[in-house]
Amino acid sequence: MIEINGFAPARFAAVRDAFAANFAAGDELGARFTLVEAGETVLDLWAGSADRKGTRAFDERTLVPVFSTTKAMASLLIARLVDQGKLDYRQTVASVWTEFGQAGKDAVTVEQAISHQAGLSGFPDEMDPVTWFDWDAICTKLAAMTPLWPPGTASGYHPITVGYIVGEIFRRVDGRTMGQALREDIAAPFGLDLWIGVPESEFGRIAELQRPNALPDFGEVNEPTRAAFLTPWSAAAGKPQAEWRALPIPSTNGHATAEALARLMGALANDGWLDGEQILSPALIAEAARERIRGQDLVLPFVMSWGAGFMRNETEHPWGPGNQTFGHSGWGGSCAFADPERKLGGAYAMNKQGVALMGDLRPKRLIEAAYAAL
């Protein structure tokens, strides 16, 4: 019988049971699930092992690589620039990053880029995968690249490249990397265990991943899907893991606890309030979550509704029944979401990866049990 740590009030007994059932079924190695309601942490559960051999407990300090759930943090950072009047979603990317206007991309707006409409889902031509470690080299390639489809006509998920695009927009406007801004403006002041690029001092807390035995089902593979996921150079390789962990890529390289993610998303669900301070205005939260495009995604095998970087819940419903809920999922199963209707934020992070591209059944069971209790 797995030992479950943390707390779950009586009304969330079914969530605790579902959490235990995930372990009993052999679906988990280590995991954590946290809910924040109206700014208060109302449920926080963790259990299992932080390594594959079972020698290190998965505890409240365990950091988990959350992959594309990182995009929720990046989307918040862009939203804060808009809230501060330093950026406008409707302005062109080239207005802050001149070189990006090459090859027919001069009219691509910030909101199109952040909602995966820029046609740059990956690099179709062969390159050394070690290039991903060179920020400026990747940004130069993206700026020069001809889009794989006409920008603005469809979404096509940019699993890694969108992090360089929005990260470079942020750097050109703010002067810092997104990783620096996240730590200085949000994570450190509010005690949130969130990182985009992890310093070596924190490496000992990072959970060891158990990779899945199969690839996700991408549906019918086309050029945008192949460039995004299925080439030998579609992800970084060729350098030690320590260098990857330290790389501040705001699309894929976030490390976090579920508790920190839930508190962050809980603020977005609660008019921007985090521990008595407003990190984003209610108007900008609504604007960030507003639909930018809906339809069959050219990369993911789903009908997607995209906000300004946030996945919107109403087409696939991975996060409960709410149509106003938004957030992001990450490779392997992690997720973080905000439901403004119920002032509910939640997050799930684990180290045994599944193959679902979105709507992993493990967090889905927990979220459905939680909503049944509300």
mmCIF file with all atom_site columns, N, CA and C in Angstrom, residues 79-110:
data_model
loop_
_atom_site.group_PDB
_atom_site.id
_atom_site.type_symbol
_atom_site.label_atom_id
_atom_site.label_alt_id
_atom_site.label_comp_id
_atom_site.label_asym_id
_atom_site.label_entity_id
_atom_site.label_seq_id
_atom_site.pdbx_PDB_ins_code
_atom_site.Cartn_x
_atom_site.Cartn_y
_atom_site.Cartn_z
_atom_site.occupancy
_atom_site.B_iso_or_equiv
_atom_site.pdbx_formal_charge
_atom_site.auth_seq_id
_atom_site.auth_comp_id
_atom_site.auth_asym_id
_atom_site.auth_atom_id
_atom_site.pdbx_PDB_model_num
ATOM 1  N N  . ALA A 1 79  ? 1.879  38.128 -20.620 1.00 0.00 ? 79  ALA A N  1
ATOM 2  C CA . ALA A 1 79  ? 0.683  38.869 -20.195 1.00 0.00 ? 79  ALA A CA 1
ATOM 3  C C  . ALA A 1 79  ? 1.049  40.013 -19.260 1.00 0.00 ? 79  ALA A C  1
ATOM 4  N N  . ARG A 1 80  ? 2.031  39.802 -18.404 1.00 0.00 ? 80  ARG A N  1
ATOM 5  C CA . ARG A 1 80  ? 2.443  40.873 -17.490 1.00 0.00 ? 80  ARG A CA 1
ATOM 6  C C  . ARG A 1 80  ? 3.054  42.052 -18.255 1.00 0.00 ? 80  ARG A C  1
ATOM 7  N N  . LEU A 1 81  ? 3.809  41.769 -19.317 1.00 0.00 ? 81  LEU A N  1
ATOM 8  C CA . LEU A 1 81  ? 4.328  42.871 -20.140 1.00 0.00 ? 81  LEU A CA 1
ATOM 9  C C  . LEU A 1 81  ? 3.187  43.663 -20.763 1.00 0.00 ? 81  LEU A C  1
ATOM 10 N N  . VAL A 1 82  ? 2.157  42.954 -21.248 1.00 0.00 ? 82  VAL A N  1
ATOM 11 C CA . VAL A 1 82  ? 0.999  43.632 -21.837 1.00 0.00 ? 82  VAL A CA 1
ATOM 12 C C  . VAL A 1 82  ? 0.283  44.453 -20.772 1.00 0.00 ? 82  VAL A C  1
ATOM 13 N N  . ASP A 1 83  ? 0.128  43.881 -19.580 1.00 0.00 ? 83  ASP A N  1
ATOM 14 C CA . ASP A 1 83  ? -0.544 44.567 -18.479 1.00 0.00 ? 83  ASP A CA 1
ATOM 15 C C  . ASP A 1 83  ? 0.200  45.843 -18.089 1.00 0.00 ? 83  ASP A C  1
ATOM 16 N N  . GLN A 1 84  ? 1.529  45.812 -18.223 1.00 0.00 ? 84  GLN A N  1
ATOM 17 C CA . GLN A 1 84  ? 2.357  46.969 -17.860 1.00 0.00 ? 84  GLN A CA 1
ATOM 18 C C  . GLN A 1 84  ? 2.461  47.992 -18.988 1.00 0.00 ? 84  GLN A C  1
ATOM 19 N N  . GLY A 1 85  ? 1.814  47.716 -20.122 1.00 0.00 ? 85  GLY A N  1
ATOM 20 C CA . GLY A 1 85  ? 1.853  48.636 -21.249 1.00 0.00 ? 85  GLY A CA 1
ATOM 21 C C  . GLY A 1 85  ? 3.144  48.603 -22.045 1.00 0.00 ? 85  GLY A C  1
ATOM 22 N N  . LYS A 1 86  ? 3.959  47.585 -21.822 1.00 0.00 ? 86  LYS A N  1
ATOM 23 C CA . LYS A 1 86  ? 5.239  47.486 -22.521 1.00 0.00 ? 86  LYS A CA 1
ATOM 24 C C  . LYS A 1 86  ? 5.138  46.702 -23.826 1.00 0.00 ? 86  LYS A C  1
ATOM 25 N N  . LEU A 1 87  ? 4.009  46.021 -24.021 1.00 0.00 ? 87  LEU A N  1
ATOM 26 C CA . LEU A 1 87  ? 3.814  45.178 -25.196 1.00 0.00 ? 87  LEU A CA 1
ATOM 27 C C  . LEU A 1 87  ? 2.326  45.142 -25.487 1.00 0.00 ? 87  LEU A C  1
ATOM 28 N N  . ASP A 1 88  ? 1.976  44.904 -26.742 1.00 0.00 ? 88  ASP A N  1
ATOM 29 C CA . ASP A 1 88  ? 0.579  44.746 -27.138 1.00 0.00 ? 88  ASP A CA 1
ATOM 30 C C  . ASP A 1 88  ? 0.464  43.436 -27.909 1.00 0.00 ? 88  ASP A C  1
ATOM 31 N N  . TYR A 1 89  ? -0.535 42.641 -27.575 1.00 0.00 ? 89  TYR A N  1
ATOM 32 C CA . TYR A 1 89  ? -0.709 41.371 -28.277 1.00 0.00 ? 89  TYR A CA 1
ATOM 33 C C  . TYR A 1 89  ? -0.872 41.569 -29.789 1.00 0.00 ? 89  TYR A C  1
ATOM 34 N N  . ARG A 1 90  ? -1.420 42.730 -30.176 1.00 0.00 ? 90  ARG A N  1
ATOM 35 C CA . ARG A 1 90  ? -1.730 42.948 -31.593 1.00 0.00 ? 90  ARG A CA 1
ATOM 36 C C  . ARG A 1 90  ? -0.568 43.535 -32.387 1.00 0.00 ? 90  ARG A C  1
ATOM 37 N N  . GLN A 1 91  ? 0.495  43.924 -31.721 1.00 0.00 ? 91  GLN A N  1
ATOM 38 C CA . GLN A 1 91  ? 1.616  44.463 -32.487 1.00 0.00 ? 91  GLN A CA 1
ATOM 39 C C  . GLN A 1 91  ? 2.395  43.321 -33.131 1.00 0.00 ? 91  GLN A C  1
ATOM 40 N N  . THR A 1 92  ? 3.138  43.649 -34.170 1.00 0.00 ? 92  THR A N  1
ATOM 41 C CA . THR A 1 92  ? 3.886  42.608 -34.866 1.00 0.00 ? 92  THR A CA 1
ATOM 42 C C  . THR A 1 92  ? 5.113  42.198 -34.059 1.00 0.00 ? 92  THR A C  1
ATOM 43 N N  . VAL A 1 93  ? 5.514  40.951 -34.238 1.00 0.00 ? 93  VAL A N  1
ATOM 44 C CA . VAL A 1 93  ? 6.753  40.484 -33.618 1.00 0.00 ? 93  VAL A CA 1
ATOM 45 C C  . VAL A 1 93  ? 7.926  41.312 -34.138 1.00 0.00 ? 93  VAL A C  1
ATOM 46 N N  . ALA A 1 94  ? 7.890  41.630 -35.436 1.00 0.00 ? 94  ALA A N  1
ATOM 47 C CA . ALA A 1 94  ? 8.987  42.387 -36.047 1.00 0.00 ? 94  ALA A CA 1
ATOM 48 C C  . ALA A 1 94  ? 9.125  43.789 -35.470 1.00 0.00 ? 94  ALA A C  1
ATOM 49 N N  . SER A 1 95  ? 8.071  44.302 -34.830 1.00 0.00 ? 95  SER A N  1
ATOM 50 C CA . SER A 1 95  ? 8.170  45.641 -34.240 1.00 0.00 ? 95  SER A CA 1
ATOM 51 C C  . SER A 1 95  ? 9.097  45.662 -33.029 1.00 0.00 ? 95  SER A C  1
ATOM 52 N N  . VAL A 1 96  ? 9.322  44.500 -32.415 1.00 0.00 ? 96  VAL A N  1
ATOM 53 C CA . VAL A 1 96  ? 10.274 44.430 -31.298 1.00 0.00 ? 96  VAL A CA 1
ATOM 54 C C  . VAL A 1 96  ? 11.495 43.591 -31.648 1.00 0.00 ? 96  VAL A C  1
ATOM 55 N N  . TRP A 1 97  ? 11.364 42.761 -32.684 1.00 0.00 ? 97  TRP A N  1
ATOM 56 C CA . TRP A 1 97  ? 12.437 41.867 -33.114 1.00 0.00 ? 97  TRP A CA 1
ATOM 57 C C  . TRP A 1 97  ? 12.499 41.977 -34.640 1.00 0.00 ? 97  TRP A C  1
ATOM 58 N N  . THR A 1 98  ? 13.236 42.976 -35.108 1.00 0.00 ? 98  THR A N  1
ATOM 59 C CA . THR A 1 98  ? 13.209 43.364 -36.518 1.00 0.00 ? 98  THR A CA 1
ATOM 60 C C  . THR A 1 98  ? 13.507 42.203 -37.449 1.00 0.00 ? 98  THR A C  1
ATOM 61 N N  . GLU A 1 99  ? 14.491 41.393 -37.104 1.00 0.00 ? 99  GLU A N  1
ATOM 62 C CA . GLU A 1 99  ? 14.933 40.311 -37.983 1.00 0.00 ? 99  GLU A CA 1
ATOM 63 C C  . GLU A 1 99  ? 13.838 39.278 -38.237 1.00 0.00 ? 99  GLU A C  1
ATOM 64 N N  . PHE A 1 100 ? 12.872 39.189 -37.337 1.00 0.00 ? 100 PHE A N  1
ATOM 65 C CA . PHE A 1 100 ? 11.803 38.193 -37.477 1.00 0.00 ? 100 PHE A CA 1
ATOM 66 C C  . PHE A 1 100 ? 10.928 38.467 -38.702 1.00 0.00 ? 100 PHE A C  1
ATOM 67 N N  . GLY A 1 101 ? 10.950 39.683 -39.208 1.00 0.00 ? 101 GLY A N  1
ATOM 68 C CA . GLY A 1 101 ? 10.078 40.042 -40.325 1.00 0.00 ? 101 GLY A CA 1
ATOM 69 C C  . GLY A 1 101 ? 10.484 39.478 -41.667 1.00 0.00 ? 101 GLY A C  1
ATOM 70 N N  . GLN A 1 102 ? 11.526 38.652 -41.712 1.00 0.00 ? 102 GLN A N  1
ATOM 71 C CA . GLN A 1 102 ? 11.970 38.060 -42.971 1.00 0.00 ? 102 GLN A CA 1
ATOM 72 C C  . GLN A 1 102 ? 11.000 36.974 -43.455 1.00 0.00 ? 102 GLN A C  1
ATOM 73 N N  . ALA A 1 103 ? 11.115 36.630 -44.725 1.00 0.00 ? 103 ALA A N  1
ATOM 74 C CA . ALA A 1 103 ? 10.488 35.441 -45.316 1.00 0.00 ? 103 ALA A CA 1
ATOM 75 C C  . ALA A 1 103 ? 8.972  35.417 -45.143 1.00 0.00 ? 103 ALA A C  1
ATOM 76 N N  . GLY A 1 104 ? 8.351  36.603 -45.269 1.00 0.00 ? 104 GLY A N  1
ATOM 77 C CA . GLY A 1 104 ? 6.898  36.655 -45.217 1.00 0.00 ? 104 GLY A CA 1
ATOM 78 C C  . GLY A 1 104 ? 6.307  36.672 -43.828 1.00 0.00 ? 104 GLY A C  1
ATOM 79 N N  . LYS A 1 105 ? 7.110  36.984 -42.801 1.00 0.00 ? 105 LYS A N  1
ATOM 80 C CA . LYS A 1 105 ? 6.614  36.997 -41.421 1.00 0.00 ? 105 LYS A CA 1
ATOM 81 C C  . LYS A 1 105 ? 6.457  38.411 -40.871 1.00 0.00 ? 105 LYS A C  1
ATOM 82 N N  . ASP A 1 106 ? 6.528  39.413 -41.716 1.00 0.00 ? 106 ASP A N  1
ATOM 83 C CA . ASP A 1 106 ? 6.500  40.800 -41.243 1.00 0.00 ? 106 ASP A CA 1
ATOM 84 C C  . ASP A 1 106 ? 5.177  41.167 -40.593 1.00 0.00 ? 106 ASP A C  1
ATOM 85 N N  . ALA A 1 107 ? 4.083  40.474 -40.948 1.00 0.00 ? 107 ALA A N  1
ATOM 86 C CA . ALA A 1 107 ? 2.775  40.820 -40.382 1.00 0.00 ? 107 ALA A CA 1
ATOM 87 C C  . ALA A 1 107 ? 2.370  39.918 -39.220 1.00 0.00 ? 107 ALA A C  1
ATOM 88 N N  . VAL A 1 108 ? 3.207  38.957 -38.858 1.00 0.00 ? 108 VAL A N  1
ATOM 89 C CA . VAL A 1 108 ? 2.871  38.050 -37.748 1.00 0.00 ? 108 VAL A CA 1
ATOM 90 C C  . VAL A 1 108 ? 2.835  38.839 -36.450 1.00 0.00 ? 108 VAL A C  1
ATOM 91 N N  . THR A 1 109 ? 1.719  38.754 -35.731 1.00 0.00 ? 109 THR A N  1
ATOM 92 C CA . THR A 1 109 ? 1.569  39.485 -34.481 1.00 0.00 ? 109 THR A CA 1
ATOM 93 C C  . THR A 1 109 ? 2.034  38.648 -33.294 1.00 0.00 ? 109 THR A C  1
ATOM 94 N N  . VAL A 1 110 ? 2.216  39.322 -32.176 1.00 0.00 ? 110 VAL A N  1
ATOM 95 C CA . VAL A 1 110 ? 2.602  38.636 -30.947 1.00 0.00 ? 110 VAL A CA 1
ATOM 96 C C  . VAL A 1 110 ? 1.560  37.579 -30.585 1.00 0.00 ? 110 VAL A C  1
#
